[in-house]
PDB file of C-alpha atoms and ligand atoms in Angstrom:
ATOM      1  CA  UNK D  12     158.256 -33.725 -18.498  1.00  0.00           C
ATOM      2  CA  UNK D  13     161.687 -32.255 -19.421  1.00  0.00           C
ATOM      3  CA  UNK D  14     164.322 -34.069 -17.688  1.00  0.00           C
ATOM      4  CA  UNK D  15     167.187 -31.525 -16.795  1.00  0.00           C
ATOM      5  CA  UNK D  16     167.369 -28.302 -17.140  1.00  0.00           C
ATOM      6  CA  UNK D  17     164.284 -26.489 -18.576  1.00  0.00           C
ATOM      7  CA  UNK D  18     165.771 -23.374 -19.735  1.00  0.00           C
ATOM      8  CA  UNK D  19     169.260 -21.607 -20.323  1.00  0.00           C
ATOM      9  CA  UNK D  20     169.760 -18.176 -20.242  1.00  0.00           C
ATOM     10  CA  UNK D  21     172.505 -15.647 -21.596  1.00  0.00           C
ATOM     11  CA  UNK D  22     173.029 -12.287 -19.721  1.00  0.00           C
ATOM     12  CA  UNK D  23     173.491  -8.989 -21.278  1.00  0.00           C
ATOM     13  CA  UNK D  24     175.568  -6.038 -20.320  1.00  0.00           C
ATOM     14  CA  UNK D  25     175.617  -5.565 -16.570  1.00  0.00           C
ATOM     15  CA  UNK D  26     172.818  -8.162 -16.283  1.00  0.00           C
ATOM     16  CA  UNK D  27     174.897 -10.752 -14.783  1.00  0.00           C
ATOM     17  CA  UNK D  28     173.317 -10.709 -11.437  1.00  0.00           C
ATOM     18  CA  UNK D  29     169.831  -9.882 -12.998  1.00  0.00           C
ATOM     19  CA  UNK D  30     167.889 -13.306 -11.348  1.00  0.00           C
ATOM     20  CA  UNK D  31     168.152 -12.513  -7.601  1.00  0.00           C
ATOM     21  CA  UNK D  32     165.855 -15.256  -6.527  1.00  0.00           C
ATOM     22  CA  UNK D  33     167.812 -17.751  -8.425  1.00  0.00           C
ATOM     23  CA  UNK D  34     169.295 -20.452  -6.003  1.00  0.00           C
ATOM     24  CA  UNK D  35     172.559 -21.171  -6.999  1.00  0.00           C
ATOM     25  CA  UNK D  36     173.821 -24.783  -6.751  1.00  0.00           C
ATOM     26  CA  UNK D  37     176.702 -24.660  -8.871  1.00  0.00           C
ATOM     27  CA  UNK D  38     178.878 -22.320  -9.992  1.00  0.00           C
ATOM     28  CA  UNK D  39     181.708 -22.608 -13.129  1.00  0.00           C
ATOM     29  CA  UNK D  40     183.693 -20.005 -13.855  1.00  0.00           C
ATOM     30  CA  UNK D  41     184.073 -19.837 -17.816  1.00  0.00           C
ATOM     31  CA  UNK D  42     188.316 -20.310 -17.337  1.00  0.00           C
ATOM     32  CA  UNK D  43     187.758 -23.733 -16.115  1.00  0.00           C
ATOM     33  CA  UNK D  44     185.066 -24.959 -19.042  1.00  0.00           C
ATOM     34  CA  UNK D  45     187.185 -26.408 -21.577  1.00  0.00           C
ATOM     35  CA  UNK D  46     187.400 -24.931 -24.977  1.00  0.00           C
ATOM     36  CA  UNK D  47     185.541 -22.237 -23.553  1.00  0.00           C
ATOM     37  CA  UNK D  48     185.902 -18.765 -24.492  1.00  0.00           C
ATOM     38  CA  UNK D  49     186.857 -15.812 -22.160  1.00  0.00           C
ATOM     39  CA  UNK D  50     184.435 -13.325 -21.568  1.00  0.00           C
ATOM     40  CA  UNK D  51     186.732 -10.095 -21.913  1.00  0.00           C
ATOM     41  CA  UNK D  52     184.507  -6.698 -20.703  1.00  0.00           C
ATOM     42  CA  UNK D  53     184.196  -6.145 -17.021  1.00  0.00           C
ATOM     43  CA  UNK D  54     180.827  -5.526 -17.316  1.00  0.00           C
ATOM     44  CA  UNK D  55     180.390  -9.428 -18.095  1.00  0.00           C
ATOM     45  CA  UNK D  56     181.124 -11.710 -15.157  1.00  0.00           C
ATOM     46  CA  UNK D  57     181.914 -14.773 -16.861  1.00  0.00           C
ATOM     47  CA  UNK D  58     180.464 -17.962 -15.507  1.00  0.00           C
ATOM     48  CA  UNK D  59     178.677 -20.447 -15.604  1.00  0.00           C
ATOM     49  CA  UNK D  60     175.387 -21.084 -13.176  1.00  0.00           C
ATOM     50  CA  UNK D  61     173.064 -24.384 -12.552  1.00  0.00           C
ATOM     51  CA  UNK D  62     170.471 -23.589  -9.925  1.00  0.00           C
ATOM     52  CA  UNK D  63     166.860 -23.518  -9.885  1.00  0.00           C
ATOM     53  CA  UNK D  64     164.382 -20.540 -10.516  1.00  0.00           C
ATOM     54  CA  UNK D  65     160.961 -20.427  -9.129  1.00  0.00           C
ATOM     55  CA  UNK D  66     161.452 -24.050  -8.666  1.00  0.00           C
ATOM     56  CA  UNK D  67     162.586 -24.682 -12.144  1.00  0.00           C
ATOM     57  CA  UNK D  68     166.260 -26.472 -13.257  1.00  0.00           C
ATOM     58  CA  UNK D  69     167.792 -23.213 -15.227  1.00  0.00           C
ATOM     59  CA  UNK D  70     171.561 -22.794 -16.596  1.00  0.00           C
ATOM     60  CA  UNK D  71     172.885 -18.992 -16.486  1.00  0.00           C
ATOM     61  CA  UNK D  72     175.676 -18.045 -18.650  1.00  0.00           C
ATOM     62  CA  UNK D  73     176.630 -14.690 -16.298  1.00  0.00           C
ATOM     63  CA  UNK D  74     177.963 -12.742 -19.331  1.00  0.00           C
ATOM     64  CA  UNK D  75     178.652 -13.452 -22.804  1.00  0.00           C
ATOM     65  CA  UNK D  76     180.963 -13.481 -25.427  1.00  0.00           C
ATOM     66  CA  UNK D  77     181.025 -10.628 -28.611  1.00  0.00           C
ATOM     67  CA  UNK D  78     182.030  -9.801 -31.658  1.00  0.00           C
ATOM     68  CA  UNK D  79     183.443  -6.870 -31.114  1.00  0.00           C
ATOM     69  CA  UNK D  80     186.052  -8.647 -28.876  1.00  0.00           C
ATOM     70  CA  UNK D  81     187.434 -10.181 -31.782  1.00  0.00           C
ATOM     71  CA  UNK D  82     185.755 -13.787 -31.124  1.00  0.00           C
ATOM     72  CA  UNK D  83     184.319 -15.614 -34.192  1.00  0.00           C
ATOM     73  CA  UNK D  84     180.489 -16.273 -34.572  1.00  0.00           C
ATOM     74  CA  UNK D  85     181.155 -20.475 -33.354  1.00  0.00           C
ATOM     75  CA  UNK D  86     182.667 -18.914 -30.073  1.00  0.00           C
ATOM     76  CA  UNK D  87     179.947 -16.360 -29.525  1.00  0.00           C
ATOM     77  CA  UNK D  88     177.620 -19.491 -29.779  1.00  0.00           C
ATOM     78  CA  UNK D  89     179.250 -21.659 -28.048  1.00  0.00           C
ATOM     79  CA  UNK D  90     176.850 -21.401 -24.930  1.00  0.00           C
ATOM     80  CA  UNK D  91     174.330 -21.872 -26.701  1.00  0.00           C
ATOM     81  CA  UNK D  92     175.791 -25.129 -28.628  1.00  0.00           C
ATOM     82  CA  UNK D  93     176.432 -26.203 -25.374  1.00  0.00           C
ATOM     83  CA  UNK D  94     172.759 -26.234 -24.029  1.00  0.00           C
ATOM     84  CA  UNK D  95     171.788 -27.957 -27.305  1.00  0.00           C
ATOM     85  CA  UNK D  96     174.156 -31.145 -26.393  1.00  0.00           C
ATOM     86  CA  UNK D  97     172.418 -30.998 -23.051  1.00  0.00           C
ATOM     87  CA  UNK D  98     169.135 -31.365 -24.585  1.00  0.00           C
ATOM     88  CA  UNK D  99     168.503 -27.917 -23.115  1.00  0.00           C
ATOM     89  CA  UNK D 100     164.644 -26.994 -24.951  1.00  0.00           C
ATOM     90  CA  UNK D 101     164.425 -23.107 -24.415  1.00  0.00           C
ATOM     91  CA  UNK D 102     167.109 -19.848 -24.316  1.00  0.00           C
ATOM     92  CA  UNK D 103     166.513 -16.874 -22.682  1.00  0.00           C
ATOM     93  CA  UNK D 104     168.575 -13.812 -24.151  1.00  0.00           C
ATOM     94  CA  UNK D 105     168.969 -10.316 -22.450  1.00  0.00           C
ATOM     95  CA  UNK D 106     171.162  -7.401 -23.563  1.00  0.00           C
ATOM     96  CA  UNK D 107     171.344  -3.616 -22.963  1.00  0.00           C
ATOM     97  CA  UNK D 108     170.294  -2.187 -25.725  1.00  0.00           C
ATOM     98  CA  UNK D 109     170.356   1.737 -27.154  1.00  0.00           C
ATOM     99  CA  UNK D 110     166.319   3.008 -27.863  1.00  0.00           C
ATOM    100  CA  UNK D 111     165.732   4.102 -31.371  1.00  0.00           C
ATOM    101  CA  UNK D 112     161.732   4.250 -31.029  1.00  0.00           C
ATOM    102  CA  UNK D 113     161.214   7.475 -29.641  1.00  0.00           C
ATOM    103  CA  UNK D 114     157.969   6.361 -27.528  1.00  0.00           C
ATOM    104  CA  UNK D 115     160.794   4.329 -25.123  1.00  0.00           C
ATOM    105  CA  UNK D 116     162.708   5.524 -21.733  1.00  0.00           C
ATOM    106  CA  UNK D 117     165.660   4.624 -20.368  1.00  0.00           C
ATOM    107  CA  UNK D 118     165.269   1.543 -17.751  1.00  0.00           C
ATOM    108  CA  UNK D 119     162.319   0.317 -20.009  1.00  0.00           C
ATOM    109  CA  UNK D 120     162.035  -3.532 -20.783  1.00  0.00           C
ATOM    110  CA  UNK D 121     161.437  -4.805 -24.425  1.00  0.00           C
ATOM    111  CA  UNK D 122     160.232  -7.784 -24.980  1.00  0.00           C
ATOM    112  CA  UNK D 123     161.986  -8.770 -28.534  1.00  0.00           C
ATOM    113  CA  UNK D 124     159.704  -9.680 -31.431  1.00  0.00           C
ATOM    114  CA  UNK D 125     161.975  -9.869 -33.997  1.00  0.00           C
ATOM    115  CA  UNK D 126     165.335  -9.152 -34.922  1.00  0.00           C
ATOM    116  CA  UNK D 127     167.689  -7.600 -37.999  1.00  0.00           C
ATOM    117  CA  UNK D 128     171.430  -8.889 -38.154  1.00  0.00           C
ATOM    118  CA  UNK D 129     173.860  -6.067 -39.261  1.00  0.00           C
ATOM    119  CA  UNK D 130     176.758  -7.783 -37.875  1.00  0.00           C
ATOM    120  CA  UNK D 131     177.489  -9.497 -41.401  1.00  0.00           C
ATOM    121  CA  UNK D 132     178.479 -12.365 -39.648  1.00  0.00           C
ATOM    122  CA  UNK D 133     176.001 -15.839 -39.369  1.00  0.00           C
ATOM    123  CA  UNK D 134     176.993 -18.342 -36.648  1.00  0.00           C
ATOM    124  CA  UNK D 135     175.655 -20.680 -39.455  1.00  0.00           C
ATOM    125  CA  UNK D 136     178.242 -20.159 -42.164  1.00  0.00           C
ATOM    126  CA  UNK D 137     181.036 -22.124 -43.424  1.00  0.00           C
ATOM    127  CA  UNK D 138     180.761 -26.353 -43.466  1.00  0.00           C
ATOM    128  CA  UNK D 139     177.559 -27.829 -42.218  1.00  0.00           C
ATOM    129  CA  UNK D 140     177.233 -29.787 -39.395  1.00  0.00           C
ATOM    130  CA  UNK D 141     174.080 -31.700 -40.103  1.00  0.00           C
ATOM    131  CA  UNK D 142     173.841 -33.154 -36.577  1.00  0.00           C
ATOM    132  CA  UNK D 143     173.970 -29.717 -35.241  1.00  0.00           C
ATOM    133  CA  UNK D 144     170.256 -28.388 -37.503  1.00  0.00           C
ATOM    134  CA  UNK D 145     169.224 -27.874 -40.977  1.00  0.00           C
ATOM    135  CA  UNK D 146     171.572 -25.892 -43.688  1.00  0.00           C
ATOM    136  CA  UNK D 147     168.716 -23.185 -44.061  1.00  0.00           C
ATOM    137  CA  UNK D 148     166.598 -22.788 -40.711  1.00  0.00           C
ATOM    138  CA  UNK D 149     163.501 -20.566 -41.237  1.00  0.00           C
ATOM    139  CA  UNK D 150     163.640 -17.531 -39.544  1.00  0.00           C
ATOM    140  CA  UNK D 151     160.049 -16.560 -39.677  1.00  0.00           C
ATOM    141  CA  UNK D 152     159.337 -16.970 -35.586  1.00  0.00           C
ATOM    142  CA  UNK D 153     162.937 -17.013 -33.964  1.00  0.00           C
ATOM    143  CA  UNK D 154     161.020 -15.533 -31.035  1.00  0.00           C
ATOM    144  CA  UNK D 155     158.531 -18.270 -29.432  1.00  0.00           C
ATOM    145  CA  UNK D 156     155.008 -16.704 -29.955  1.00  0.00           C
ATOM    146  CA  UNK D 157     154.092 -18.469 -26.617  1.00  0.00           C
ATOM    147  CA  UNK D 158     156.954 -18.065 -24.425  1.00  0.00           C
ATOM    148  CA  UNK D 159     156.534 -14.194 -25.491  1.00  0.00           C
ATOM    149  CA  UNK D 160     152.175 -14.179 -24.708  1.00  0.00           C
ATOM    150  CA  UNK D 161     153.579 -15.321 -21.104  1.00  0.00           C
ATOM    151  CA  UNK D 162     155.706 -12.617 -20.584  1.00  0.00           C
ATOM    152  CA  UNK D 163     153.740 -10.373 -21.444  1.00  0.00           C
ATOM    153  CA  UNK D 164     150.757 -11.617 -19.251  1.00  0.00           C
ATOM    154  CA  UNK D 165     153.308 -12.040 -16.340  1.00  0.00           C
ATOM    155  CA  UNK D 166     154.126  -8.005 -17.067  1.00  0.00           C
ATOM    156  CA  UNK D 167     150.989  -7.028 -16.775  1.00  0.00           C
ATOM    157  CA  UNK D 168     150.098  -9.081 -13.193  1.00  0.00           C
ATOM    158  CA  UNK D 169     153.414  -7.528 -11.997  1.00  0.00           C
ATOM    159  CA  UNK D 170     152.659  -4.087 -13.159  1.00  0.00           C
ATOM    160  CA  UNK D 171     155.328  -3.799 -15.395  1.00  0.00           C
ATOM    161  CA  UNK D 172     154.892  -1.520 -18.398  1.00  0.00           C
ATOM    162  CA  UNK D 173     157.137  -4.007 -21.227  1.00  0.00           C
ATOM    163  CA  UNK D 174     157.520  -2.336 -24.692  1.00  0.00           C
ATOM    164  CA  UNK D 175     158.037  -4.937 -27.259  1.00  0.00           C
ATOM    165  CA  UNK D 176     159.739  -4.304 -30.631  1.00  0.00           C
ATOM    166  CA  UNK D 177     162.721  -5.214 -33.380  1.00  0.00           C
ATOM    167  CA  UNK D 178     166.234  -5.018 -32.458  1.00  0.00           C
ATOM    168  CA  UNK D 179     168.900  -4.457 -34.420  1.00  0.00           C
ATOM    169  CA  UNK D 180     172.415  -6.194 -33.727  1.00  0.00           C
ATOM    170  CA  UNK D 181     175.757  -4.134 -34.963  1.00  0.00           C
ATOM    171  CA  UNK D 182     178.780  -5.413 -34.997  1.00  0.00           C
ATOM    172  CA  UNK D 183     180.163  -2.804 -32.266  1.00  0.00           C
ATOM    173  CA  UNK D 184     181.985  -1.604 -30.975  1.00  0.00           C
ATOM    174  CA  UNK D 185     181.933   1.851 -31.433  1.00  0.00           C
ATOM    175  CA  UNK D 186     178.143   3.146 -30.748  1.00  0.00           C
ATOM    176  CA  UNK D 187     175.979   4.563 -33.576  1.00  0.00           C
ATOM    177  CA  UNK D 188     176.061   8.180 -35.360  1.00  0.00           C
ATOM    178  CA  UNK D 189     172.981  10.297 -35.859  1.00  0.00           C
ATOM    179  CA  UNK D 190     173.124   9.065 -39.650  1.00  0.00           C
ATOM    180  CA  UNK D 191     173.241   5.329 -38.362  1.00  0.00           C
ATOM    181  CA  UNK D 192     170.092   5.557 -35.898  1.00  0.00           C
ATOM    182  CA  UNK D 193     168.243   7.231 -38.208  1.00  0.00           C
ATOM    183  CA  UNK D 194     168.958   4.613 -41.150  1.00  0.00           C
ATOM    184  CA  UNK D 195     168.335   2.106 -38.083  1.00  0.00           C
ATOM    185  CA  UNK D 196     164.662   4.028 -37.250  1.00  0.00           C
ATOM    186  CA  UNK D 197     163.739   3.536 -41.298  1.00  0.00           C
ATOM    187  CA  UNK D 198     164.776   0.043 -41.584  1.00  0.00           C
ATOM    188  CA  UNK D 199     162.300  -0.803 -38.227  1.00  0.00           C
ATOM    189  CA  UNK D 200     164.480  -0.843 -35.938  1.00  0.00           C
ATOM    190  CA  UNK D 201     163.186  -0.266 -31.934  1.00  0.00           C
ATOM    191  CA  UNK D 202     166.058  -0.716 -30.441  1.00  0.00           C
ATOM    192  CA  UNK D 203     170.219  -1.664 -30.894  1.00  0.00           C
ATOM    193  CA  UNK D 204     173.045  -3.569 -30.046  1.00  0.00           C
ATOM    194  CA  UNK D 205     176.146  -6.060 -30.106  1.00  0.00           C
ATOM    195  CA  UNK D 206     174.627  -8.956 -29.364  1.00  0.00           C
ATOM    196  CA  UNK D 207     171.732 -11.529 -29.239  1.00  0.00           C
ATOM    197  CA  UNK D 208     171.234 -12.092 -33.253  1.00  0.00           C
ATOM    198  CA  UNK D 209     174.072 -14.788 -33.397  1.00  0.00           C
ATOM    199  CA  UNK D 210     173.162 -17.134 -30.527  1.00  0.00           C
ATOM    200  CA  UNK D 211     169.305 -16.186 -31.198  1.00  0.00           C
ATOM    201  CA  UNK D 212     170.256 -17.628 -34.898  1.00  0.00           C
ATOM    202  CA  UNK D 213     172.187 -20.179 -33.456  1.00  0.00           C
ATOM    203  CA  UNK D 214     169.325 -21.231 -30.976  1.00  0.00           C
ATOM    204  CA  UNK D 215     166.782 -21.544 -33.763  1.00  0.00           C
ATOM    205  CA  UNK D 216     169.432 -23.706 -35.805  1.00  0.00           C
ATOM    206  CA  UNK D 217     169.189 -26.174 -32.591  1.00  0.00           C
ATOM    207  CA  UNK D 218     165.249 -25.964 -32.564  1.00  0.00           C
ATOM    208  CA  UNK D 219     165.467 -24.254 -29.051  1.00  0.00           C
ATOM    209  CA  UNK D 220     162.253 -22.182 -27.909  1.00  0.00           C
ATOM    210  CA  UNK D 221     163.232 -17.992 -27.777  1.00  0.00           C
ATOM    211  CA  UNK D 222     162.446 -15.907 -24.944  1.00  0.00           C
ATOM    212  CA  UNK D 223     164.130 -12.454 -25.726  1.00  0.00           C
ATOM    213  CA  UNK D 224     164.531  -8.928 -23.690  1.00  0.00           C
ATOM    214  CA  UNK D 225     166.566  -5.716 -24.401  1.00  0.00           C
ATOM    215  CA  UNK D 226     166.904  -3.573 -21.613  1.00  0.00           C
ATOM    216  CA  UNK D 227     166.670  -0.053 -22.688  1.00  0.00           C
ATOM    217  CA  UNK D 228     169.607   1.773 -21.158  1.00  0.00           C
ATOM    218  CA  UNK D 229     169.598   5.048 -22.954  1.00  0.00           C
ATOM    219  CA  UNK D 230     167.532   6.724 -26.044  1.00  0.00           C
ATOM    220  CA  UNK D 231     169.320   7.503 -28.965  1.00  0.00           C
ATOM    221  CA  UNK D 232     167.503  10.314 -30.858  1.00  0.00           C
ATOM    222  CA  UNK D 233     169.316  11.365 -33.980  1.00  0.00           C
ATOM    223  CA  UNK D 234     168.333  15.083 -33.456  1.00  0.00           C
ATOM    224  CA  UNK D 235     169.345  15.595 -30.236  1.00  0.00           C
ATOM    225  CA  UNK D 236     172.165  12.888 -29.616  1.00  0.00           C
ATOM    226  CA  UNK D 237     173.740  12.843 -26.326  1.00  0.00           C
ATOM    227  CA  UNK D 238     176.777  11.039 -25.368  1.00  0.00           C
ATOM    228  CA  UNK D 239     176.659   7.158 -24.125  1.00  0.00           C
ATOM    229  CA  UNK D 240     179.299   5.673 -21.868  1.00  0.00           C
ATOM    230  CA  UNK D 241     179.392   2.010 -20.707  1.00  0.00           C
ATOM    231  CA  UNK D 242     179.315   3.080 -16.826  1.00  0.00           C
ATOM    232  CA  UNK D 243     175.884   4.910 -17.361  1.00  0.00           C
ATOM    233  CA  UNK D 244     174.724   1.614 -19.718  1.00  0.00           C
ATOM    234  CA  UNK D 245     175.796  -0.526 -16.727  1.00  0.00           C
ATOM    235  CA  UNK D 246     173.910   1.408 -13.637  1.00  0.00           C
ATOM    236  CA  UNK D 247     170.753   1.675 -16.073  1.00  0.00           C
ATOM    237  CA  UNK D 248     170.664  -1.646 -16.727  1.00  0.00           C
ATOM    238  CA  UNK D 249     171.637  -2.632 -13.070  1.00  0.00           C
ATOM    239  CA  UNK D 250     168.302  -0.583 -11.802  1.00  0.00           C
ATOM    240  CA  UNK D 251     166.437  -1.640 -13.548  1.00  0.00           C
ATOM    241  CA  UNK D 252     167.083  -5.711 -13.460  1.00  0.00           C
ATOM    242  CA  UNK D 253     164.523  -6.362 -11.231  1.00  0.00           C
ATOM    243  CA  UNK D 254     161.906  -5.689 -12.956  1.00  0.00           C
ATOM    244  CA  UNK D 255     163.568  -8.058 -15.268  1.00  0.00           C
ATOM    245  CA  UNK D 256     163.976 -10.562 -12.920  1.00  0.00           C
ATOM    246  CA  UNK D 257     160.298 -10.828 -11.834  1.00  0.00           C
ATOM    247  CA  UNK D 258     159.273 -11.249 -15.718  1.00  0.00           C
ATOM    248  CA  UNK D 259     161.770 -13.931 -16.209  1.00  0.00           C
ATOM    249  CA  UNK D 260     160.890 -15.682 -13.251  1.00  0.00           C
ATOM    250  CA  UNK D 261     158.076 -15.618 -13.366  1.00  0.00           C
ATOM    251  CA  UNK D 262     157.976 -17.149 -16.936  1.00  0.00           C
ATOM    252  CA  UNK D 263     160.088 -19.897 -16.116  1.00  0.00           C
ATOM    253  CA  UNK D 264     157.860 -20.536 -13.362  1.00  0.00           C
ATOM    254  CA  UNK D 265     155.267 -21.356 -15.522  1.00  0.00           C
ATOM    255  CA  UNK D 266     157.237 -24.155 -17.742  1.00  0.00           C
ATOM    256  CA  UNK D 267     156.678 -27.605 -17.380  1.00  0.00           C
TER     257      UNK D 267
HETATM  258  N1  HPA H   4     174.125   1.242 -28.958  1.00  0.00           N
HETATM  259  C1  HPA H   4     174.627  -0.022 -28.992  1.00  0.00           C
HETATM  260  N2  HPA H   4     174.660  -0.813 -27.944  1.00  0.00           N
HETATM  261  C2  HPA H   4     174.178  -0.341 -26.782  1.00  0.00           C
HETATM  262  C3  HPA H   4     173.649   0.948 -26.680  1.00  0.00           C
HETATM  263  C4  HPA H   4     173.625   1.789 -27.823  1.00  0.00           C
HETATM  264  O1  HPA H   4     173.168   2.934 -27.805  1.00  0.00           O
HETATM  265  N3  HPA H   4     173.244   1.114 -25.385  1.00  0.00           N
HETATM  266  C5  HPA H   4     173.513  -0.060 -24.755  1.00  0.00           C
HETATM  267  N4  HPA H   4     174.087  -0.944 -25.583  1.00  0.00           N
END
């Protein structure tokens, strides 16, 4: 029986608010967490949540921390190095992501099988910390096998169609040509992104359990590219949350 929290989570792009039946008992806003970074994009609330889900103790992280706002890879982490030094045993990671499999829509879910790090950064690098996790984690199964067979059963009671595939984390943040999405497409990419690879690494490094979801917010197709902008990422990914939320919930739910 886990004592404390079973699960923490880290929310994407305009996913802040994405668990609606969570039942919030406290709240932290990431300005008064000490060494804490600042979470700098509107679009990322920027706190800290302990409340219970489906009956479950969970910690939310309402927004994250990037690259691409000039933090280093230990910052971007820090959340989840947090939830390791509360004994913490499973992370839940959500982004909006662009679609590079053409078989997607926008508001589709994907559950995330596997990831490809294009950031050229690695939470992992410079002086090991031994306490912390091994100096060379396998990264054959950063996404839990099982956690991932219950989402997708929980899907498929809810009637949610989820896609599942690879996605690819960029460093951001300018969004991808029609030269990069197609290289992306070759190298087996399904979908892409500024986020998710370093805390996934880092969460794998701490021997926490993966749960991972992209939220498709818009298809990139390198032969008819159309314009992205953050306010049409953020009402994509906003509508379609909920479908989110019942997958996640209903997941958690199910942990003992
Ligand atoms: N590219 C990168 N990140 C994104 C995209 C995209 O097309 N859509 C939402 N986040």
């Amino acid at each position: 029986m886990q004592v404390g929290p079973v699960a923490g989570m880290i929310t994407g792009t305009g996913l802040s608010d994405t668990l609606t039946d969570l039942v919030v008992h406290q709240m932290f806003p990431y300005s008064g967490l000490p060494h804490f970074p600042r979470a700098t994009v509107d679009s990322h609330k920027g706190c800290l949540v302990q409340g219970s889900l489906n009956g479950r103790d969970i910690l939310v992280f309402q927004g994250r921390i990037h690259l691409y706002e000039g933090y280093s890879p230990e910052l971007v982490t820090f959340p989840v190095r947090v939830l390791q030094a509360l004994g913490v045993p499973m992370l839940i990671l959500t982004n909006a992501a662009g679609g590079i499999n053409l078989n997607f829509s926008a508001g589709d879910i994907m559950l995330i099988r596997d990831h490809i790090n294009l950031t050229g950064r690695n939470p992992l690098a410079g002086p090991h910390e031994e306490s912390f996790g091994l100096r060379f984690p396998d990264m054959t199964r950063v996404y839990d096998a099982d956690l991932s067979r219950r989402a997708v059963g929980v899907a498929a009671q809810e009637k949610i169609q989820l896609q599942s595939g690879v996605y690819a984390g960029l460093l951001g943040p300018s969004l991808e040509t029609p030269a990069e999405t197609r290289f992306l497409k070759i190298i087996g990419a399904d979908a892409v992104g500024f986020s998710t690879v370093m805390e996934a690494i880092a969460g794998v490094h701490a021997g926490m359990k993966i749960l991972g979801f992209s939220l498709i917010t818009n298809i990139n197709n390198p032969d008819a590219p159309e314009q992205t902008t953050l306010e049409a990422v953020v009402e994509t990914a906003a509508k379609a949350s909920e479908k989110l939320n019942r997958i996640i919930t209903g997941v958690v739910g199910q942990l003992a």
